[in-house]
Coordinates of C-alpha atoms in Angstrom, one line a residue:
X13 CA 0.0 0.0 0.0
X14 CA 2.6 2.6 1.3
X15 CA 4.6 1.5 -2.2
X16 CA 1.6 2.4 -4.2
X17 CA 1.1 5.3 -2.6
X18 CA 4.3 6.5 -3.0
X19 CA 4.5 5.9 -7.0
X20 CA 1.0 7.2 -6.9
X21 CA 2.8 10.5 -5.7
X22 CA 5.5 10.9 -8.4
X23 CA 4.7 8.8 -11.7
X24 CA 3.1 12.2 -13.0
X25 CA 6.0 14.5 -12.2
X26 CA 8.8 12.0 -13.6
X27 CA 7.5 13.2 -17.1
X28 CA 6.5 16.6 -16.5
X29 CA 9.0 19.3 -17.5
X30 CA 9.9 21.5 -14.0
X31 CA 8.9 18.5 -11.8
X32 CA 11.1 16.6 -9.8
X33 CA 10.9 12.9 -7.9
X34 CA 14.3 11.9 -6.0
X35 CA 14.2 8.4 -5.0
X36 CA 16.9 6.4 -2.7
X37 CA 16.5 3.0 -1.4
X38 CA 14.9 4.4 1.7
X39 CA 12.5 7.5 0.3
X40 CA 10.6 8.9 -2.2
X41 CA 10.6 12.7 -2.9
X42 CA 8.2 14.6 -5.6
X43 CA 8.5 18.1 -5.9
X44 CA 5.6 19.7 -8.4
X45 CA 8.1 22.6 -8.2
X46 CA 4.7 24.6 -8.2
X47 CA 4.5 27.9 -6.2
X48 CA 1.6 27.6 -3.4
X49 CA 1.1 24.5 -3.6
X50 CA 0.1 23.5 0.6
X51 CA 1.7 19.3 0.3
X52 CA -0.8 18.9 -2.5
X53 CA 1.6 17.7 -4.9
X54 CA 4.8 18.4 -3.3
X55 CA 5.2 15.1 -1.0
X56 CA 7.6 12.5 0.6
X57 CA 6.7 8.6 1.4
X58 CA 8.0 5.9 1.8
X59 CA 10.3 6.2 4.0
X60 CA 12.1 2.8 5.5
X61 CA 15.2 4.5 7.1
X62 CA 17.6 1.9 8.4
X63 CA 17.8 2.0 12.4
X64 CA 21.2 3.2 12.8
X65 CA 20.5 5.8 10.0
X66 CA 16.8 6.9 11.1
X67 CA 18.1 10.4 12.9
X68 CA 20.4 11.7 10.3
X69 CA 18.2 10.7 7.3
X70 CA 14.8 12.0 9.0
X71 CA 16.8 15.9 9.9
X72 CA 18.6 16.1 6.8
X73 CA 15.2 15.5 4.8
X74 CA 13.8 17.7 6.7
X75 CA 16.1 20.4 6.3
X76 CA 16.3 20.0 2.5
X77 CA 12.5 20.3 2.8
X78 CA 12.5 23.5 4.3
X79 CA 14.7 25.5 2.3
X80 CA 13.1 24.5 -1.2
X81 CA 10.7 27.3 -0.4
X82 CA 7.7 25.0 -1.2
X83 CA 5.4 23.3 1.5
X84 CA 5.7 19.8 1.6
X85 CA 3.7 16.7 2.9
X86 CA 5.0 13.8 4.4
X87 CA 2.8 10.8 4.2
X88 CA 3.9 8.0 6.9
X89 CA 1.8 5.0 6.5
X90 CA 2.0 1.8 8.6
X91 CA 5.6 0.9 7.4
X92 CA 7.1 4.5 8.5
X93 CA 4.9 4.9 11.9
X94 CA 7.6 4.6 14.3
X95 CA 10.0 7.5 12.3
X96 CA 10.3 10.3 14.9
X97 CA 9.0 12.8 13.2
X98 CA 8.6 15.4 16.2
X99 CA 12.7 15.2 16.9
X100 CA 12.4 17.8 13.8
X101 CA 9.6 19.5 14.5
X102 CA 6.8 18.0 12.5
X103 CA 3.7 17.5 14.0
X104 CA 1.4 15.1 13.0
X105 CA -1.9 16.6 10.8
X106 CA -4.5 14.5 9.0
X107 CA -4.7 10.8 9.6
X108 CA -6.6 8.1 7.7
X109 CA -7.3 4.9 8.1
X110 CA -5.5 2.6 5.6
X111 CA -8.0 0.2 4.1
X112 CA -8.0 -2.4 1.8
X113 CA -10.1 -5.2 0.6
X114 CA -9.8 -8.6 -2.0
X115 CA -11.9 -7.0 -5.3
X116 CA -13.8 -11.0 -5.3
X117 CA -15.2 -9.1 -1.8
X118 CA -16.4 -6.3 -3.5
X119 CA -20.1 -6.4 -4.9
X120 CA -19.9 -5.6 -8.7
X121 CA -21.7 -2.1 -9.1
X122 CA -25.2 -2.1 -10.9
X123 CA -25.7 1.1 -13.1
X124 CA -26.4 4.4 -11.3
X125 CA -29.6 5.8 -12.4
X126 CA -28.5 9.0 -12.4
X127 CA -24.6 9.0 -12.8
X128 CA -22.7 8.3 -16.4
X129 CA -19.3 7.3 -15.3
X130 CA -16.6 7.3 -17.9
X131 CA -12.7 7.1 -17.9
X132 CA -11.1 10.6 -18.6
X133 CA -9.7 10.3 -22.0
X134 CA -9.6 13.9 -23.2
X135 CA -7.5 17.5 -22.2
X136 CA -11.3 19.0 -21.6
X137 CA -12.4 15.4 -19.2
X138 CA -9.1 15.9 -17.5
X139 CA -10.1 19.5 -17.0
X140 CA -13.1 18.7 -15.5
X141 CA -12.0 16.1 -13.2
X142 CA -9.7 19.0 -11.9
X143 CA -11.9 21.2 -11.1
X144 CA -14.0 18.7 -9.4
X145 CA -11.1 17.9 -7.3
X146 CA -9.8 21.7 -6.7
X147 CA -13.7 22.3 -5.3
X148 CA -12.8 20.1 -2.5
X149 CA -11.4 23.7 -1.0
X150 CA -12.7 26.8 -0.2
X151 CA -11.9 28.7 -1.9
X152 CA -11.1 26.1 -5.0
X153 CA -7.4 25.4 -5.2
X154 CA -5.9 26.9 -8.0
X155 CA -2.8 24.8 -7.9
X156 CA -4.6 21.5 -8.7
X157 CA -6.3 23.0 -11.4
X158 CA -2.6 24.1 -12.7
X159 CA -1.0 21.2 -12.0
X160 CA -3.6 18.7 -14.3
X161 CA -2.9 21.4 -16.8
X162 CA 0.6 20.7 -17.0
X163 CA 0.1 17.3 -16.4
X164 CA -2.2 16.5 -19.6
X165 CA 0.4 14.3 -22.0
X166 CA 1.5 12.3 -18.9
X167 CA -1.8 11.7 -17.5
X168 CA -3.9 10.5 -21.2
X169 CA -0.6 8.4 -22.0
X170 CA -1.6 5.1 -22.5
X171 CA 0.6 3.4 -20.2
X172 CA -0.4 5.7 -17.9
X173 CA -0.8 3.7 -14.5
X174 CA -3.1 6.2 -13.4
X175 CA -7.1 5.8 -14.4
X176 CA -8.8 8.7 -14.2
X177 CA -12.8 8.3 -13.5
X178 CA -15.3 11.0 -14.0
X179 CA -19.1 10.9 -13.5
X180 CA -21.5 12.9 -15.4
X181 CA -25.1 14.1 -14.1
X182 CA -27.5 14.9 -17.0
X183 CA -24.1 16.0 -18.9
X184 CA -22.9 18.0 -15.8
X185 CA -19.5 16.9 -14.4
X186 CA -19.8 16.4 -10.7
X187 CA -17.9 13.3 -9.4
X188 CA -14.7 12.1 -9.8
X189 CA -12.1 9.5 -8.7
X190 CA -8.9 7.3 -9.6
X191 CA -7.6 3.7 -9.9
X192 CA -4.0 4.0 -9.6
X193 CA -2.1 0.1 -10.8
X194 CA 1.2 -0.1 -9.0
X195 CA 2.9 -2.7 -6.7
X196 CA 0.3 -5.7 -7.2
X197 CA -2.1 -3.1 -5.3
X198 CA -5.4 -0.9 -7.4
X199 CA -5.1 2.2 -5.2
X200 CA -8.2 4.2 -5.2
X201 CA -7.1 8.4 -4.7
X202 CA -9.4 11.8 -4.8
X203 CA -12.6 10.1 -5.0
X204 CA -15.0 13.7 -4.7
X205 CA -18.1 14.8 -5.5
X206 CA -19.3 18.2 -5.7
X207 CA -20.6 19.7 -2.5
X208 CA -24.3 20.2 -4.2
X209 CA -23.9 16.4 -5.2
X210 CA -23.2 14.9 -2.7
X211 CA -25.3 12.2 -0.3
X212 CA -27.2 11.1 -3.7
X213 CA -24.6 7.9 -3.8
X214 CA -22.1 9.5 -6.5
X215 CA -19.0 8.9 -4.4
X216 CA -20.1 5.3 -4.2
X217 CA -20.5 4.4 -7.7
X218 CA -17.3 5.9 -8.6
X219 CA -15.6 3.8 -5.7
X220 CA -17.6 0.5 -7.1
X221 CA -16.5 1.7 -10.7
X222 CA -12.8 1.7 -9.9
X223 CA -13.0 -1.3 -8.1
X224 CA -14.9 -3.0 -10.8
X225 CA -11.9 -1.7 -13.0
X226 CA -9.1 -3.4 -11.0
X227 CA -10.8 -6.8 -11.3
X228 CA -11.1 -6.4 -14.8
X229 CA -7.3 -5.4 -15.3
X230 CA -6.8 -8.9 -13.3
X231 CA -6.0 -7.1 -9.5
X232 CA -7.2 -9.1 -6.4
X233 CA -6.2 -6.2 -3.6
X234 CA -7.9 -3.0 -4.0
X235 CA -6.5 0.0 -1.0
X236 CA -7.6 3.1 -0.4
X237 CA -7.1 6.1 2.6
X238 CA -10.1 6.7 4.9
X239 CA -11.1 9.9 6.8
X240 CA -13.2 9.3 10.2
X241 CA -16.2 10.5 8.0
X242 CA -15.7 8.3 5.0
X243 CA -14.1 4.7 7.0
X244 CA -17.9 3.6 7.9
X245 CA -18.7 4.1 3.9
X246 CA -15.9 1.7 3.2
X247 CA -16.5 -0.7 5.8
X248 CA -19.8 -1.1 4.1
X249 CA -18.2 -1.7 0.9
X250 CA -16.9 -4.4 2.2
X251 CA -13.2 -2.7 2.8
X252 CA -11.4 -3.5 6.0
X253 CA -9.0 -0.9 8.1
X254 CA -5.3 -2.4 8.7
X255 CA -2.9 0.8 10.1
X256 CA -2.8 4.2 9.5
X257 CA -1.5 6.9 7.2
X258 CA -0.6 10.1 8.6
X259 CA 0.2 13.5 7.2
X260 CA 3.3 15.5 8.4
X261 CA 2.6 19.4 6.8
X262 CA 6.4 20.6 6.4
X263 CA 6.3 23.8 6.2
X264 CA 7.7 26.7 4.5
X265 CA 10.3 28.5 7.0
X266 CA 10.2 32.0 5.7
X267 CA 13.6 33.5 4.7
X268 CA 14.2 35.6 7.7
X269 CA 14.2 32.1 10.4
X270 CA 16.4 30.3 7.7
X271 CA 19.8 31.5 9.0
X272 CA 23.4 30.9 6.9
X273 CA 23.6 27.5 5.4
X274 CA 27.0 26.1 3.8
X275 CA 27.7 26.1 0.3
X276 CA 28.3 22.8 0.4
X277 CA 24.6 22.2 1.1
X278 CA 23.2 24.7 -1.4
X279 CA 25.2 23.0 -4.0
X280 CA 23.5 19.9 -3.0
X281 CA 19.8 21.5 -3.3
X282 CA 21.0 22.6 -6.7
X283 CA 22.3 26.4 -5.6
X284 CA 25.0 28.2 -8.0
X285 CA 27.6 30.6 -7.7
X286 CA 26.9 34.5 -8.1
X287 CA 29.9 36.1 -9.4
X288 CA 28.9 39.7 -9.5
X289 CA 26.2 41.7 -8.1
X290 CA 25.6 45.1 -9.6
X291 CA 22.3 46.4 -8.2
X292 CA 20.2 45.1 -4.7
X293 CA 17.0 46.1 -3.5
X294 CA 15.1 43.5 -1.4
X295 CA 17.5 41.0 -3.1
X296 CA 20.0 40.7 -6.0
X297 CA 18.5 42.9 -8.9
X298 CA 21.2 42.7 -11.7
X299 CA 24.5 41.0 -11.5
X300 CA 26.2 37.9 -13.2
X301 CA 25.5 33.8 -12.1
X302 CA 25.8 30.9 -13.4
X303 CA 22.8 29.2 -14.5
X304 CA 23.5 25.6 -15.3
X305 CA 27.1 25.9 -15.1
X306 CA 27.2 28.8 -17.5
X307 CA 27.2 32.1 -16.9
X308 CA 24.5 34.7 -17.5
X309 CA 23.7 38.3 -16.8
X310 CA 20.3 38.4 -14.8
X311 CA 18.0 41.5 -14.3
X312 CA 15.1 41.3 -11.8
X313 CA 11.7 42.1 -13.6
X314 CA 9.9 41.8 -10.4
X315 CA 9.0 40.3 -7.0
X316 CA 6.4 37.6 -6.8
X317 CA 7.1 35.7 -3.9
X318 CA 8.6 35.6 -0.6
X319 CA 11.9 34.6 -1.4
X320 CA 11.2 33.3 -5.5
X321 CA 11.9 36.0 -7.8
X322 CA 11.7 36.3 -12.3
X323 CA 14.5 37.5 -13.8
X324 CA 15.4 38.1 -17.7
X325 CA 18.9 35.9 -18.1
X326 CA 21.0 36.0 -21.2
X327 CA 25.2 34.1 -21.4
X328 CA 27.8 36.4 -20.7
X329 CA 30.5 36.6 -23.3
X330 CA 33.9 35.8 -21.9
X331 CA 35.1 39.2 -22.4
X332 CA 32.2 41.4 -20.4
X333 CA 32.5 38.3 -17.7
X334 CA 36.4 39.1 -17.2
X335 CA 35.7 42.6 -17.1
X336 CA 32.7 42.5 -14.6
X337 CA 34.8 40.0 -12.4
X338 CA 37.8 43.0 -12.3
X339 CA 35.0 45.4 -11.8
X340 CA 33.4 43.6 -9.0
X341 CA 36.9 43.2 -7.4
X342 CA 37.6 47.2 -7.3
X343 CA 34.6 47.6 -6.0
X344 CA 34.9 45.0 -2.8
X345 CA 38.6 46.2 -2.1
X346 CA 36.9 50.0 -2.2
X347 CA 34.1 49.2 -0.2
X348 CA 36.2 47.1 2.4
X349 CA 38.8 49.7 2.8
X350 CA 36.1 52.7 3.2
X351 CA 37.6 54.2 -0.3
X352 CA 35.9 56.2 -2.8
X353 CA 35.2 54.4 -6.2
X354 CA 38.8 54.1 -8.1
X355 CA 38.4 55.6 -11.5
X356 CA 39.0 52.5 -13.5
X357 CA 36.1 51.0 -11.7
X358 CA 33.9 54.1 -13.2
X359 CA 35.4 53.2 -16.2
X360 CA 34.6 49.8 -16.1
X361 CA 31.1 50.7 -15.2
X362 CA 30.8 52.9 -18.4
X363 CA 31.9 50.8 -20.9
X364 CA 29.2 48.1 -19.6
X365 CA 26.2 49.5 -18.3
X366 CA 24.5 48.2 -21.8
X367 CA 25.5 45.3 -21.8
X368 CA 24.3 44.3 -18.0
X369 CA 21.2 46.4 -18.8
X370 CA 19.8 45.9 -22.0
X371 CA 18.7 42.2 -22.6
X372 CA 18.8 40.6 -25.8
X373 CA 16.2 39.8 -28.2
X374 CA 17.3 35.9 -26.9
X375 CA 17.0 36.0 -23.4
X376 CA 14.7 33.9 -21.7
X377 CA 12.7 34.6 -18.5
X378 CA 13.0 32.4 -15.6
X379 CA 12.9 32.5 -11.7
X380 CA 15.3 31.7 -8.9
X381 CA 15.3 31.7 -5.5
X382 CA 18.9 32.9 -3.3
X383 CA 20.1 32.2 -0.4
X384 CA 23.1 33.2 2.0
X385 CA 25.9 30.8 2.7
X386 CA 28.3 30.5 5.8
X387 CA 30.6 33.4 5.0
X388 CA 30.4 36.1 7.8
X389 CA 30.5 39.3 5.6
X390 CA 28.5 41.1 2.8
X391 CA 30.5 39.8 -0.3
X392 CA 34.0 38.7 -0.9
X393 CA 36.7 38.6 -4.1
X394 CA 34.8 36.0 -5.5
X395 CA 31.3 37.0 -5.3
X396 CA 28.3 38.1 -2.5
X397 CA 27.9 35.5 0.1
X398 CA 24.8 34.1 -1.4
X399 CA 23.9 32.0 -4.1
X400 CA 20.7 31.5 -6.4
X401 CA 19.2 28.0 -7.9
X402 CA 17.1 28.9 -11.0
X403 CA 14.3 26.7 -12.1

């Protein structure tokens, strides 16, 4: 169950451009790389830390969590219970009961009089099943709606693991749900119904439908999550509980509690070096960094987040980067010494305020977030002491 959860959680972003999964032996991350998104679709499972290793593994997660500047959700199910999760601060949030049942156990669903349920095959059914799912908050959440947007070629492929199930009233799409085939295990995710819908048997028949499903593609355990509400529903279907899964909400730490980090670790999270910085406000506004491993000008076109800004990028010629790093190292031993700006520095700045200004018809528009590393002053020789990942 926990394993089918946990592809259930990634196969989507593994071929969606700007999404992430990291996997190790031991843990599963997916990272929508979506702004705003509460844990929906950013989330980590299963975990199976060795004993010796459980500490170190669970706080340097945890951390890495923290300073992607994304909310993440950690789903422990009854393989991860015993993970301490509060020696780093995480305290436990929604809990469901894990349930499964043998699909022979199920009844096979009779039509619903007043529900047509079909499998999503279309960008505009996909749609719809989105918006079902985003109504499930108030108000609707945007970010699910966005992320089945981006998700479209992925989620109608026809290997897709994922069945997506949608149920039509008099034409009107109100109920959805999906059969997700993984691990020898038919999960069954999101089943929803419209709040005006609902109580009329909807969320049943598309429960019965999936399960119908998984028989016919030749599956004998069916598994699903329960909520307190929802378990004596199941239990009726003939489901049975067997553990729990519980949600850990890790949260964004805003910038200000973050502290210095190392380098070394920013590299790890996929940080890279700023050589120059020619303008801050609220954060770096112009300068040079590398981006990929190359180096680019970057101008800030504005602020949209709390620590996630756009910028316009273009490569730096090798010339104009020699002459901004020289430019950039008058200008450190000036400040540092309490000096007034040496002339060739002005001169410097002359002959390239264009070029660090005035972005080419090529440049592309991209965001990054920055972050300060361990060094104990403003900016050194080799650059400002923090460093920006770009995504």
């Amino acid at each position: 169950m926990e394993a089918n959860l946990a592809e259930h959680a990634c196969h989507l972003h593994r071929r969606t451009d700007g999404m992430t999964v990291t996997e190790t032996d031991d843990l599963m991350i997916a990272d929508s790389g979506i702004e705003g998104d509460a844990g929906t679709f950013n989330i980590v499972a299963n975990a199976c830390f060795a004993p010796d290793e459980v500490k170190n593994r669970l706080s340097l997660t945890a951390f890495k969590l923290r300073l992607t500047g994304r909310a993440f959700s950690w789903r422990a199910g009854p393989n991860s219970a015993d993970v301490p999760f509060g020696s780093v601060k995480l305290t436990a949030g929604q809990r469901e009961a894990a349930m499964w049942s043998h699909t022979a156990d199920i009844p096979v669903p009779g039509l619903h009089p007043d529900l047509e349920i079909r499998r999503v095959r279309t960008p505009e059914e996909l749609a719809d099943y989105a918006r079902i799912l985003a109504a499930g908050w108030n108000p609707p959440a945007v970010t699910v709606v966005e992320f089945y947007d981006r998700v479209v070629p992925s989620a109608l492929a026809e290997d897709c693991p994922g069945h997506y199930l949608i149920g039509y009233h008099h034409g009107e799409p109100v109920s959805a749900g999906e059969l997700f085939l993984h691990a020898e295990v038919a999960g069954i995710y999101n089943i929803s119904t419209l709040a005006a819908f609902r109580r009329r048997g909807f969320g049943g028949a598309i429960t019965l439908a999936a399960v119908d499903s998984a028989r016919a593609a030749g599956y004998d355990i069916v598994a699903t999550r329960a909520s307190a509400e929802s378990e004596p529903v199941y239990r009726k279907l003939g489901f049975r509980a067997d553990g729990w899964f519980t949600e850990y909400p890790v949260p964004i730490v805003p910038l200000e509690d973050r502290g210095y980090t190392t380098r070394e670790q920013l590299v790890s999270l996929g940080f890279e070096h700023v050589h120059v910085e020619n303008d801050r406000y609220d954060g770096p506004q112009t300068g040079v960094a590398d981006i990929s491993g190359v180096s680019h000008y970057f101008v800030r076109l504005n602020s949209l987040f709390e620590d996630g800004d756009e910028f316009s990028v273009w490569p730096i010629d090798d010339e104009s980067l020699a002459l901004e790093q020289e430019a950039w190292r008058l200008y450190v031993k000036a400040w540092d010494a309490g000096d007034q700006k040496p002339a060739r520095l002005t001169e410097l700045e002359s002959l390239l305020e264009a070029r660090r200004t005035t972005p080419p018809a090529s440049a592309r528009t991209i965001f990054a977030h920055w972050r300060f590393d361990e060094r104990d002053a403003r900016h050194d020789a080799n650059g400002p002491t923090y460093m920006m990942r770009w995504r």
